[in-house]
Every structure is written in structure tokens, then in C-alpha cells.
Short mmCIF file of C-alpha atoms and ligand atoms in Angstrom, two decimals:
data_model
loop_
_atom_site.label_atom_id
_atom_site.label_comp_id
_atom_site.label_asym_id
_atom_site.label_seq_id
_atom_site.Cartn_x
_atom_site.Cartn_y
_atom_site.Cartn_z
CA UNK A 1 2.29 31.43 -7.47
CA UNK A 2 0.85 31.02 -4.71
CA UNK A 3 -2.63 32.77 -4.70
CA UNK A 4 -6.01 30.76 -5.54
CA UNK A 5 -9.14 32.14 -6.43
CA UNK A 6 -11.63 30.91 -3.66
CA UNK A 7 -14.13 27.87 -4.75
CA UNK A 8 -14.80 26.85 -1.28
CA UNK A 9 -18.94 28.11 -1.48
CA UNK A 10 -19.81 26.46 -4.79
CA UNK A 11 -21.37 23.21 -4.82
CA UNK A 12 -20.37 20.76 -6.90
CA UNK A 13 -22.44 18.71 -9.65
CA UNK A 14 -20.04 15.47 -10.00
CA UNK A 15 -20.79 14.06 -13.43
CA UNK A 16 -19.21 10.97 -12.85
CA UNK A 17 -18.95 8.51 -10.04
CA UNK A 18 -20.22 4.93 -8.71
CA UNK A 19 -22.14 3.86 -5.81
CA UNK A 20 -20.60 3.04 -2.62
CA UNK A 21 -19.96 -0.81 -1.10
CA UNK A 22 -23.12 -1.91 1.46
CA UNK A 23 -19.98 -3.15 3.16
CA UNK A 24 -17.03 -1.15 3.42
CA UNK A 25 -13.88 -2.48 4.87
CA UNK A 26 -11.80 -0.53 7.30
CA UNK A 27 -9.24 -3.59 7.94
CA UNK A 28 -5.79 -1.51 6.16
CA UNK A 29 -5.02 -4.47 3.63
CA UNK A 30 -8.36 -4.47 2.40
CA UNK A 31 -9.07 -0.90 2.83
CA UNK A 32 -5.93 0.08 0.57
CA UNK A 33 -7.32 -2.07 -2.43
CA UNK A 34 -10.15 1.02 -3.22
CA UNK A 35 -6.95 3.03 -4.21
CA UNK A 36 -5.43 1.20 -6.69
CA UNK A 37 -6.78 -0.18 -10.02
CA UNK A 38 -3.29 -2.41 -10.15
CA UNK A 39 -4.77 -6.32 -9.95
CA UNK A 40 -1.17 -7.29 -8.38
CA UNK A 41 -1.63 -8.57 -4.89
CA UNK A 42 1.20 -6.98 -3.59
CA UNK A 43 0.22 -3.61 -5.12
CA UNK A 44 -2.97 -3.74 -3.75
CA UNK A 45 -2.19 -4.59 0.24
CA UNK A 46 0.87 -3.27 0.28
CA UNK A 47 1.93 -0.35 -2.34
CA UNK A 48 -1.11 1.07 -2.87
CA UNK A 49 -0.30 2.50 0.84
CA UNK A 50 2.32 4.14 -0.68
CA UNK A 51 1.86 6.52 -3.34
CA UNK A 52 1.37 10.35 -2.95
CA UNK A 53 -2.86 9.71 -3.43
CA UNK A 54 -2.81 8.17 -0.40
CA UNK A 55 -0.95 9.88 1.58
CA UNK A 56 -2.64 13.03 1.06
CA UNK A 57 -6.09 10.99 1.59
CA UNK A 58 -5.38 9.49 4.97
CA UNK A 59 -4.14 13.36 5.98
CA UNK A 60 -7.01 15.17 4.91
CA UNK A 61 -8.93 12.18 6.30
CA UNK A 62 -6.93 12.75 9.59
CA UNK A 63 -8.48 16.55 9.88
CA UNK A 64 -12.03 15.66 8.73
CA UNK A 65 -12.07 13.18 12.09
CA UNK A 66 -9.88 15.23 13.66
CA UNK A 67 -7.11 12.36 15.09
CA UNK A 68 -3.63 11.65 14.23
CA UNK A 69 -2.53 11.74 10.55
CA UNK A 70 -1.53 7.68 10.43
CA UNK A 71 -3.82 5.20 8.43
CA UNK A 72 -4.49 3.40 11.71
CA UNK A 73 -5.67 6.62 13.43
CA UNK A 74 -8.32 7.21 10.28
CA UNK A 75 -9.34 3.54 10.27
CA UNK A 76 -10.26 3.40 13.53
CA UNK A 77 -12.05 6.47 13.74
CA UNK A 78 -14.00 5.47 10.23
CA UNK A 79 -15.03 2.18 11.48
CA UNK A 80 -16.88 3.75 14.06
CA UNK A 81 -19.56 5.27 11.56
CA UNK A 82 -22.14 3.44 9.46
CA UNK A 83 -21.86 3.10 6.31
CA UNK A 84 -24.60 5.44 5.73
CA UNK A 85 -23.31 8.03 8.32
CA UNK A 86 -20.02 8.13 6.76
CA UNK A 87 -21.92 9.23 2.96
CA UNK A 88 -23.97 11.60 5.17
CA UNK A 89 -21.14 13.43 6.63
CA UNK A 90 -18.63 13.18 3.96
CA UNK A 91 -20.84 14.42 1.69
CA UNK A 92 -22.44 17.01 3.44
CA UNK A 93 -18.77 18.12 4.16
CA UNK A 94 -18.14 17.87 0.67
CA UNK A 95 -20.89 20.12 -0.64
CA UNK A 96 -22.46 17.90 -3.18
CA UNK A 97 -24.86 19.64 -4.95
CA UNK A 98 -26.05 17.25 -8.07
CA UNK A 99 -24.45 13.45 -9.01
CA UNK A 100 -24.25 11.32 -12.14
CA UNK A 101 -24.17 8.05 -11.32
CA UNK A 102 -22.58 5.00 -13.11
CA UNK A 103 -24.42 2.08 -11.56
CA UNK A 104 -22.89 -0.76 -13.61
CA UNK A 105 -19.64 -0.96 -11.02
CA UNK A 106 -19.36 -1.78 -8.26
CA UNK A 107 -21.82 -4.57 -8.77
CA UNK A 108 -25.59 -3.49 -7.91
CA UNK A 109 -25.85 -6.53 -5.33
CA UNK A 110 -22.96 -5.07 -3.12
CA UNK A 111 -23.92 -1.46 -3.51
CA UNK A 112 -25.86 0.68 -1.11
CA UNK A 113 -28.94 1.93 -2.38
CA UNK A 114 -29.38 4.85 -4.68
CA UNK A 115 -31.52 6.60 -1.84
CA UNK A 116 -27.80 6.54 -0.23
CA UNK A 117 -26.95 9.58 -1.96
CA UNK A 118 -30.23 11.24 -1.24
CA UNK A 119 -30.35 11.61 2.29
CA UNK A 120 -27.95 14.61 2.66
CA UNK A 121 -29.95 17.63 1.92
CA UNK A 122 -31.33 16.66 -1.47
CA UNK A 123 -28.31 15.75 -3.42
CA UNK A 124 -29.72 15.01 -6.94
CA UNK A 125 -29.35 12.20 -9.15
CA UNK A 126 -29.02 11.49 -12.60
CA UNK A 127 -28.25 7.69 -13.99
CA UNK A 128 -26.36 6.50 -16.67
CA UNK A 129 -26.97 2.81 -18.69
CA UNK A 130 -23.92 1.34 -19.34
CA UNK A 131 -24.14 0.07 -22.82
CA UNK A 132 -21.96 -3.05 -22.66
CA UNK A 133 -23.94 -4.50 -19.67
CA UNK A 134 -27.14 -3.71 -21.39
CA UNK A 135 -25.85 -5.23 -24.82
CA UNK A 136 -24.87 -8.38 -22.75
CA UNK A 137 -27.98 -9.03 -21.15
CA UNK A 138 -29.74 -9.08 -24.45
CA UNK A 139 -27.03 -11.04 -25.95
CA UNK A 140 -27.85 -13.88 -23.72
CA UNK A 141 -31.78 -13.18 -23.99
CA UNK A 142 -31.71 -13.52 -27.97
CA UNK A 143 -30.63 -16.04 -29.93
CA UNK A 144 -31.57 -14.34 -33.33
CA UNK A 145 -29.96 -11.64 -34.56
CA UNK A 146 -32.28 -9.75 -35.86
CA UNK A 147 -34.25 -10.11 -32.71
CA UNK A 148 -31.38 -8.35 -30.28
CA UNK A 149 -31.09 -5.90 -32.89
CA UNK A 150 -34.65 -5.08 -32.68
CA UNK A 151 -34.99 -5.32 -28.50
CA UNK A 152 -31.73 -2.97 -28.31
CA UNK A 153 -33.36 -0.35 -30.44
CA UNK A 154 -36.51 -0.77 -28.29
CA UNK A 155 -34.53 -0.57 -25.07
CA UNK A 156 -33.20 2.84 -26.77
CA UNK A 157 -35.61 4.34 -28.21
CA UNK A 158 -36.40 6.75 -25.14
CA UNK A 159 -33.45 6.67 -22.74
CA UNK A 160 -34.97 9.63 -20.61
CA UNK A 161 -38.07 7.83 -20.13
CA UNK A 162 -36.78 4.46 -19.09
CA UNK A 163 -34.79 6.43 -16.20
CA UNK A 164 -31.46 7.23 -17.40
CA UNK A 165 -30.27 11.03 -18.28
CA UNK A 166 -27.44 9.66 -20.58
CA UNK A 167 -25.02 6.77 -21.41
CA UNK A 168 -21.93 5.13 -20.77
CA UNK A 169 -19.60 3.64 -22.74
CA UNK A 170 -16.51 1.05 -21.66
CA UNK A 171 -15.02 0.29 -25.32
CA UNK A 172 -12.16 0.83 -24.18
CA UNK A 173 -12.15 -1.59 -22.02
CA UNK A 174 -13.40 -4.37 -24.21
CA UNK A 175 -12.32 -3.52 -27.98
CA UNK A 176 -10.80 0.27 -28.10
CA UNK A 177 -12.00 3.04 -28.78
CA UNK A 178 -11.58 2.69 -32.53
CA UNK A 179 -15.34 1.84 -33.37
CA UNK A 180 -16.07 0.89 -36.83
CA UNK A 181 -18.49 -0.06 -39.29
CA UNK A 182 -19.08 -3.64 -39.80
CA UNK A 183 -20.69 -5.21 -42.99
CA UNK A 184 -23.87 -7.17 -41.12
CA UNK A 185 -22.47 -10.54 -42.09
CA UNK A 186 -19.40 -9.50 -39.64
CA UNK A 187 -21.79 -8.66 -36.89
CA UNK A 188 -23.68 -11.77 -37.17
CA UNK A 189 -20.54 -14.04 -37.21
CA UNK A 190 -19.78 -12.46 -33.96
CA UNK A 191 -22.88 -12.52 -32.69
CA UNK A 192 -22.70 -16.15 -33.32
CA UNK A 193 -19.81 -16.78 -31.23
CA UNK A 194 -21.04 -14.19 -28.91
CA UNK A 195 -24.03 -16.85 -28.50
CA UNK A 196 -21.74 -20.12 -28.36
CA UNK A 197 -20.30 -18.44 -24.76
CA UNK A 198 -23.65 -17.67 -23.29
CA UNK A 199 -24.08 -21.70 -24.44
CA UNK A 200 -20.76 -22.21 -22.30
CA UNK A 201 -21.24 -20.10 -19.88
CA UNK A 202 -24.74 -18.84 -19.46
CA UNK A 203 -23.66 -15.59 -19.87
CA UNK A 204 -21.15 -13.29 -22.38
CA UNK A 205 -18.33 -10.61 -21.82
CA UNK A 206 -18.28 -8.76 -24.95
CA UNK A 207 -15.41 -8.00 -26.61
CA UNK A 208 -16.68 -9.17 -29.90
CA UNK A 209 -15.42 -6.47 -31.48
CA UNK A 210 -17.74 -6.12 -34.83
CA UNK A 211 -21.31 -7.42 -32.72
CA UNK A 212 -20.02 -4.55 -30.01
CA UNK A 213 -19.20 -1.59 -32.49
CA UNK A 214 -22.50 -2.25 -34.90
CA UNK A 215 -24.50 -2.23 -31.40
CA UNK A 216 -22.58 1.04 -30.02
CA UNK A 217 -23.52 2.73 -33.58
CA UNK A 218 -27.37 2.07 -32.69
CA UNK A 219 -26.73 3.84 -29.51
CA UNK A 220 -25.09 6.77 -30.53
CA UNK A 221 -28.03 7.26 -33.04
CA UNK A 222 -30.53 6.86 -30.50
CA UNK A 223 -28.24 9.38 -28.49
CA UNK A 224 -27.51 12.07 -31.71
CA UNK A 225 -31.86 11.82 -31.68
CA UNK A 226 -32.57 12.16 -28.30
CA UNK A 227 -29.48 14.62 -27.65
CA UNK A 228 -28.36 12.45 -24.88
CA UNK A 229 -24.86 12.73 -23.38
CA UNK A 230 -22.77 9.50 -23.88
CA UNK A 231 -19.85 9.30 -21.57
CA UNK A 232 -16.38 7.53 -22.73
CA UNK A 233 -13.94 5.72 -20.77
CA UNK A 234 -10.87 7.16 -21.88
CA UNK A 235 -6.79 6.85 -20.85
CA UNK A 236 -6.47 5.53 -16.81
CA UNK A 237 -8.02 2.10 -15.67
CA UNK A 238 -6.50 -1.46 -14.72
CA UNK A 239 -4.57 -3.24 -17.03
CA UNK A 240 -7.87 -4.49 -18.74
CA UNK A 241 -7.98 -1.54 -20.63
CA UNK A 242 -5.06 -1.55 -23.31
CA UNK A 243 -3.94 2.07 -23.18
CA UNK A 244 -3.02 2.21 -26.91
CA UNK A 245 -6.63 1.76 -27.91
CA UNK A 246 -8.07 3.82 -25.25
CA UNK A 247 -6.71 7.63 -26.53
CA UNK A 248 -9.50 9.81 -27.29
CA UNK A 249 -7.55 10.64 -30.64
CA UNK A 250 -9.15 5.99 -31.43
CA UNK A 251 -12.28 8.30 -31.48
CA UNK A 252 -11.30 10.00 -34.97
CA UNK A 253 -14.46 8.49 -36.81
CA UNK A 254 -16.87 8.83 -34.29
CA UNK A 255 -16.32 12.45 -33.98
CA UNK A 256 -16.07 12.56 -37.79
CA UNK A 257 -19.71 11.50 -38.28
CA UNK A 258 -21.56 14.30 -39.35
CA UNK A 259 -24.77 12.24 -37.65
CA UNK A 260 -23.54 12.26 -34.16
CA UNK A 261 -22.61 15.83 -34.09
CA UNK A 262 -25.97 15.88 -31.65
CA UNK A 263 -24.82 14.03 -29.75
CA UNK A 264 -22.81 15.56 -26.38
CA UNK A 265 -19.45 13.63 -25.80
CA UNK A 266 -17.97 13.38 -22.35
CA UNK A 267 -14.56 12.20 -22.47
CA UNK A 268 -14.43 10.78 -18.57
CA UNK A 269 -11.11 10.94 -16.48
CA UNK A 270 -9.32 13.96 -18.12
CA UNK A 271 -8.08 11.42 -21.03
CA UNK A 272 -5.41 10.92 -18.22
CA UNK A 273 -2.50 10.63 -19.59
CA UNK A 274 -4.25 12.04 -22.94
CA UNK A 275 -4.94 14.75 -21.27
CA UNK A 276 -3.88 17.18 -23.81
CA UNK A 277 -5.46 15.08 -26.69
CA UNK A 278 -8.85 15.02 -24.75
CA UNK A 279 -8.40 19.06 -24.12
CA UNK A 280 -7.50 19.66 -27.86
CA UNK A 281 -10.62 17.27 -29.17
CA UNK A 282 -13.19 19.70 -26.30
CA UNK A 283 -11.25 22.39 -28.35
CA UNK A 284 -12.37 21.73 -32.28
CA UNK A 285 -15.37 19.34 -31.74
CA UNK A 286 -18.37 21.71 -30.51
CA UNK A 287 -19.89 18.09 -29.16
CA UNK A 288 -17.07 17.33 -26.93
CA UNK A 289 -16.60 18.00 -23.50
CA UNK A 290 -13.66 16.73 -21.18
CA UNK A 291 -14.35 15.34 -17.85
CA UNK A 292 -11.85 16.38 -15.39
CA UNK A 293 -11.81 13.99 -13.03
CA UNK A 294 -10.23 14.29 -9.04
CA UNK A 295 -10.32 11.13 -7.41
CA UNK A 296 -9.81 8.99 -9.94
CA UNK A 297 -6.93 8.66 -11.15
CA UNK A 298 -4.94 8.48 -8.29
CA UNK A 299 -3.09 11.50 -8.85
CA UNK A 300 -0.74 13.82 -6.69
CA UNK A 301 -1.93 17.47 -6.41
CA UNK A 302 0.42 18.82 -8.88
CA UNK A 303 -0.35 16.51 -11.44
CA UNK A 304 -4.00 17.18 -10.90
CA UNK A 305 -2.42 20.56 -11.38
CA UNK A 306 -0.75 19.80 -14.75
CA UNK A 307 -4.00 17.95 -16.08
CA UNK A 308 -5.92 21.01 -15.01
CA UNK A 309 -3.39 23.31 -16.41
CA UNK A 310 -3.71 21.72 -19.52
CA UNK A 311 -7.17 21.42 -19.75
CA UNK A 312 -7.77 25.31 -19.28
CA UNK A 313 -4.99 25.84 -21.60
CA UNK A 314 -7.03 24.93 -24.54
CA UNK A 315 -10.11 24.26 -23.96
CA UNK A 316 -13.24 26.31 -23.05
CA UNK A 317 -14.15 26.38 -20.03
CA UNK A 318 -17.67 26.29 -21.37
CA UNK A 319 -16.67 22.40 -22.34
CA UNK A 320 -15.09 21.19 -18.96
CA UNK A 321 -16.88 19.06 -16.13
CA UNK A 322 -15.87 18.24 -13.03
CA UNK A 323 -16.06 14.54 -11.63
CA UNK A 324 -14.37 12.39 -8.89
CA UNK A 325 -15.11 9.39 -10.76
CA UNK A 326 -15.28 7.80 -7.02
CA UNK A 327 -16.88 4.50 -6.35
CA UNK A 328 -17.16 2.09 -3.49
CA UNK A 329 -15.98 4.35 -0.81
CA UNK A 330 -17.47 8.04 -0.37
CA UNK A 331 -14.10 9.18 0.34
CA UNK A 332 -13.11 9.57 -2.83
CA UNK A 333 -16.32 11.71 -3.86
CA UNK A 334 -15.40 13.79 -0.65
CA UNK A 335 -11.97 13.96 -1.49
CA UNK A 336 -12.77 14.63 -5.23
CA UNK A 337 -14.65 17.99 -4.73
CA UNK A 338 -12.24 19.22 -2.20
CA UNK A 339 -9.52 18.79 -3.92
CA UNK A 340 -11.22 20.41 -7.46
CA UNK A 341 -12.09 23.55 -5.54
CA UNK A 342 -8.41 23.15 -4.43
CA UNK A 343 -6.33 22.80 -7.87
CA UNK A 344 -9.00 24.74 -9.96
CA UNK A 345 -8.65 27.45 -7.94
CA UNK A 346 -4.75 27.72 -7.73
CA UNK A 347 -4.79 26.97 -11.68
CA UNK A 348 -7.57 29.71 -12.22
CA UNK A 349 -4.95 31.95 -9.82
CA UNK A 350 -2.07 31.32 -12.37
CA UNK A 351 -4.01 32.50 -15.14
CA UNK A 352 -5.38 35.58 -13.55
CA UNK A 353 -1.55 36.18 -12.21
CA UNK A 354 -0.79 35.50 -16.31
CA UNK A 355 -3.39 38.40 -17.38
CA UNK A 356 -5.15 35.12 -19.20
CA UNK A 357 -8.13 35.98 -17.12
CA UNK A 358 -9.81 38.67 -14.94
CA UNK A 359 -10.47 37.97 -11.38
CA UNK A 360 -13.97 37.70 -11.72
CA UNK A 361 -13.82 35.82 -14.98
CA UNK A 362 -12.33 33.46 -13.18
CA UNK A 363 -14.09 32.67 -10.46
CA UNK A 364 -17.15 31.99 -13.00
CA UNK A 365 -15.13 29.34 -15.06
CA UNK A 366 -14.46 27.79 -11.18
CA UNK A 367 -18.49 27.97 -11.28
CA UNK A 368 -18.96 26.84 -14.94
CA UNK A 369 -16.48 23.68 -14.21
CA UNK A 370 -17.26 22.56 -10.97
CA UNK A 371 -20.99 22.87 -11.29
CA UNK A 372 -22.96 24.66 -14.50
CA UNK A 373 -21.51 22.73 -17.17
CA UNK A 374 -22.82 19.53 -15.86
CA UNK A 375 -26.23 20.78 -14.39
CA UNK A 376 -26.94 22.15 -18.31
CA UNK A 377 -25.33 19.17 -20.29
CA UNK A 378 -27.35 16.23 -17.70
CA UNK A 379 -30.56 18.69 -17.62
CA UNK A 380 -30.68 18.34 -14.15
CA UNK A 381 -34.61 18.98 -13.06
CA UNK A 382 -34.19 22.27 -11.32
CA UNK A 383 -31.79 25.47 -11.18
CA UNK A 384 -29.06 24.76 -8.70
CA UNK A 385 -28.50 27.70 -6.33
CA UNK A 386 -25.74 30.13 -7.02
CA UNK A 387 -23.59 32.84 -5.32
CA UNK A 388 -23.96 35.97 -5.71
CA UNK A 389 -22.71 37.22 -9.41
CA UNK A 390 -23.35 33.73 -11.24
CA UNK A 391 -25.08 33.97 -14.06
CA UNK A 392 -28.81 31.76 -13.34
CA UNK A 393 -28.14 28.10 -14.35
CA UNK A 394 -30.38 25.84 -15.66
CA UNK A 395 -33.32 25.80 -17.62
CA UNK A 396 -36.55 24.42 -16.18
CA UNK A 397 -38.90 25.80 -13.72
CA UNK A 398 -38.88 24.91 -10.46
CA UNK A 399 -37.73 25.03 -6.38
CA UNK A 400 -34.34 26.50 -6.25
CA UNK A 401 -32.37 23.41 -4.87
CA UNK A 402 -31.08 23.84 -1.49
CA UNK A 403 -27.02 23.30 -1.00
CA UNK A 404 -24.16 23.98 1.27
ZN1 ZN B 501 -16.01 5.54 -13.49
#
């Protein structure tokens, strides 16, 4: 082992992360609780300080502000930036070429603004609508059936035109990712429950399971149609997602569906710990495509390795994307692209060192992973620039983007 083949010049199109916090603590207990998705007190203030994620973020943290490697060393040097300085530089640093953003977490009120992410040399962005809060808010606008039925096929009917360059789907989170059909009396029972808590509460978390898979089934028609990526939360989250109904393999009759074969699947996170499932389904389903995702989960570097590893094993690299998945903090978006230039290019090393893969055919699957895949799939609006021997990327017209 040993070599890597070098990523360090390509830009990176993350094609999954979250806005960043107007308000970012630097104070250690409350800092530490962006690196954990444990809702334990302890865990948070105390152990998240403590696992190999972190300490390999507070050293590379240590060089990028150039002090001593302790948390207190980093915190105090952070806390002297702006918020908004702090995305600037990190991702700058980070050569960020392209985002897509998932702006239903952290909550929009506490977020900094979209144009956040735009001030460092033209960083573009696509968003995603997050099906689940979208379902909700019509839940508690409608109180006839057939009237949120018809508003969410409005609010679908032209995704790209209402702002949003795909969707985003937390089933896993609420009901699993086994989504079924539902005869419509189901659907309406739960709709009318659905109803009684916006009565209660003025507002609904769904996890009615039949209301939430017939909706979900409107979206991924309006998605086959419109050949609009739909992102999955799959594997690694807090405890709120039940890990036995959030394996890709729950996805069996969605991917089944010979009417939603147009419609791109990204399975987000690398499946993590599904990662082989994930890599298998990218393998058979010509829709599929596995998110490989750096920052989240927090993951040592050799079991970023391993999910990497097993990723390329199987899958091709035509069907991999990288992400950091990071939110609230830019760190972790920073931290995210480093670290996939790091472990995809050690991994792409192994396989070269196997006779899996010429040198130069693997530097383009670094390229493919860490930046074409995405910029095709999201149709970003204009060719990203490449290095010298990349094939030409993207479709449209237009200004080559500037990057790194
Ligand atoms: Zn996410």
C-alpha cells in the first residue's frame, strides 16, 4: 500500500449537504454536539470529543489555522472568524466546485443564507424539496383529501421550475423505507388522523405510514416524468431512524417498478453500514447511484476506506457521487472533500497496485466520483472546468465555471 493516485486539483461537486448555523458555537460542549447524531447528553458534551472523527477533525483543523493540535487551540482560533469568513476560507480551501443543498435541516430560521455558499468564487447551487416537510405543510393546509392530493400534484408538477433540481426523501426516518401501495380508503383513514394532530397541535409529523407512502408514490411519478433525481436517506442517522427499516435492500419494490425506472436514485450516506447492499443495488439497477458520503457519518479514515473499498468493488464508478453530507458547520464540507480526495485516492492506488485499473483510468474514476457524476445527474447549468485529460463534462452551453 501505500501509494495514492493524486486528487488534490479536482474540484469537488458535493451532492449532498445542509446549510450552515447563522450562529455557530465555538464554546467545546456545545461545539462537540455537530459531531454526533447520539441525542444522549453525555454523548453529546462529552464523548462525542472522543471518537477517531474528531480527533482527526480538530488535527487537520489545527494545520488549516496553523496552532496547536488541542480542541482549545482550534476553538479559539475559529471564534475569531465570522461566520461568513469561516465558509469563505474553508471552502475556498476546500475547492468546492458545485453543491446540492438539503435546506429542510438545520431549520431555515437558524441557517445562513443560501448566498452563503455563493460568495467564494462562484460555488454553484442546486436545491432539493424535502418531500416530508412539503407533504406536512399541505397536510395542515387541507382538510379534504382529495384537495391535498390535488395541491401536492400541483406543487409537483414542474419541480425544475419551482426552483429545485431534485428531491429528498426521509422515509426512513418516519416509516422505512419499505413504501407500499395503499388501497385509498387506507390513505384517507390516515389522513384523517393525520388531520386530528394538526387539530391538536396546529401542525403534523408524518409518520402516517399509508397517507406518507400513497403521497411519496405521487412524487416519484412526478420524478420518473420529469427525470428528476430523488435522494434517499439510507443506513446512519440518530436513533429516530430505526436501522432495520432503513437498508436500501426496504427499497425492493420501489426499484421493482418498471414506472420509476426514469427516475435517478441516490442512495445518500454510502448505505453506511449497508454499504455493500447500496453498492450491489448501483450495481444491477441502471437508476441507482450510491452517494458516498465523507463527513457524515462520523467515520475513521479506514473505514471511509472500507466503505470506499467496497463501493468501487462493485459498482461503476459511472454510478458513484461524492458528498460530505455536512450541515451546520462548514467544517464538515471542508473536511468532507479533503478527506474524499484523500481515501479515493489511496483506494484508487490499491486497485491500480491490484492491476484492477490503469493509472490513468484511475485518476478519471477520482474525476467521475468526486465531481462528473454529480454535475451530469443534478444538470448543473454550465460545464465545470477540468484538468487536463478529462473527458468535457456537462451538457449545456455556457461560461466555463471558474474553480480552484
Ligand atoms: Zn443530509
Amino acid at each position: 500500500m501505500g501509494g495514492r493516485i493524486d486528487l488534490g486539483d479536482v474540484p469537488v461537486v458535493d451532492n449532498h449537504c445542509h446549510p450552515v448555523e447563522a450562529r455557530q458555537s465555538t464554546d467545546p460542549v456545545t461545539w462537540r454536539e455537530y459531531f454526533t447524531e447520539s441525542p444522549d447528553f453525555r454523548m453529546r458534551t462529552e464523548d462525542a470529543a472522543h471518537t477517531t472523527f474528531y480527533r482527526r477533525l480538530i488535527r487537520a483543523l489545527a494545520t488549516f489555522h496553523g496552532v496547536e493540535a488541542t480542541e482549545e487551540a482550534v476553538l479559539r482560533a475559529r471564534g475569531r472568524l465570522h461566520e461568513d469568513q469561516c465558509v469563505d476560507a474553508l471552502f475556498a480551501d476546500a475547492g468546492i466546485a458545485g453543491i446540492v443543498v438539503d435546506t429542510g435541516y438545520p431549520p431555515p430560521e437558524t441557517a445562513l443564507p443560501e448566498s452563503a455558499f455563493r460568495t467564494t468564487g462562484g460555488v454553484l447551487q442546486i436545491r432539493l424539496l424535502r418531500l416530508e416537510l412539503f407533504f406536512q405543510r399541505l397536510v395542515a393546509e387541507h382538510s379534504r383529501y382529495d384537495d391535498l392530493v390535488a395541491a401536492a400534484s400541483a406543487g409537483l408538477a414542474d419541480v425544475r421550475e419551482s426552483g429545485h433540481g431534485g428531491l429528498k426523501s426521509i422515509a426512513a426516518y418516519r416509516t422505512g423505507l419499505a413504501i407500499e401501495r395503499w388501497p385509498e380508503e387506507d390513505a384517507r383513514t390516515a389522513f384523517a388522523e393525520a388531520r386530528s394532530e394538526v387539530g391538536r397541535r396546529g401542525a403534523v409529523r408524518l409518520g402516517h405510514k399509508p397517507l406518507l407512502d400513497t403521497l411519496l408514490h405521487l412524487a416519484f411519478t412526478a420524478a420518473a416524468a420529469q427525470q428528476l433525481p430523488v435522494q434517499f436517506h439510507v443506513g446512519y442517522g440518530d436513533p429516530d431512524a430505526d436501522l432495520r427499516t432503513a437498508n436500501p435492500l426496504q427499497l425492493r419494490a420501489l426499484l421493482e417498478e418498471q414506472a420509476y425506472r426514469a427516475m435517478p436514485i441516490v442512495l445518500l450516506h454510502g448505505c453506511w453500514p449497508y454499504v455493500r447492499e447500496g453498492a450491489y443495488l448501483a450495481s444491477v439497477y441502471g437508476n441507482v447511484h450510491l452517494d458516498l458520503s465523507y463527513a457524515i457519518p462520523f467515520l475513521s479514515t479506514a473505514e471511509l476506506r472500507a466503505m470506499t473499498r467496497a463501493a468501487l468493488g462493485v459498482a461503476p464508478t459511472t454510478k458513484l457521487l461524492y458528498s460530505s453530507d455536512g450541515a451546520r458547520v462548514p467544517e464538515l464540507h471542508w473536511l468532507g472533500a479533503h478527506t474524499a480526495r484523500n481515501v479515493l485516492g489511496a483506494v484508487l492506488a490499491e486497485l491500480v497496485a491490484d492491476g484492477d485499473l490503469g493509472a490513468e483510468d484511475a485518476r478519471l474514476a477520482g474525476e467521475r466520483v468526486l465531481r462528473d457524476n454529480a454535475w451530469h445527474l443534478y444538470g448543473f447549468p454550465a460545464p465545470v472546468s477540468h484538468s487536463p485529460g478529462s473527458p468535457r463534462v456537462g451538457h449545456s452551453a455556457g461560461g466555463v465555471l471558474g474553480s480552484e
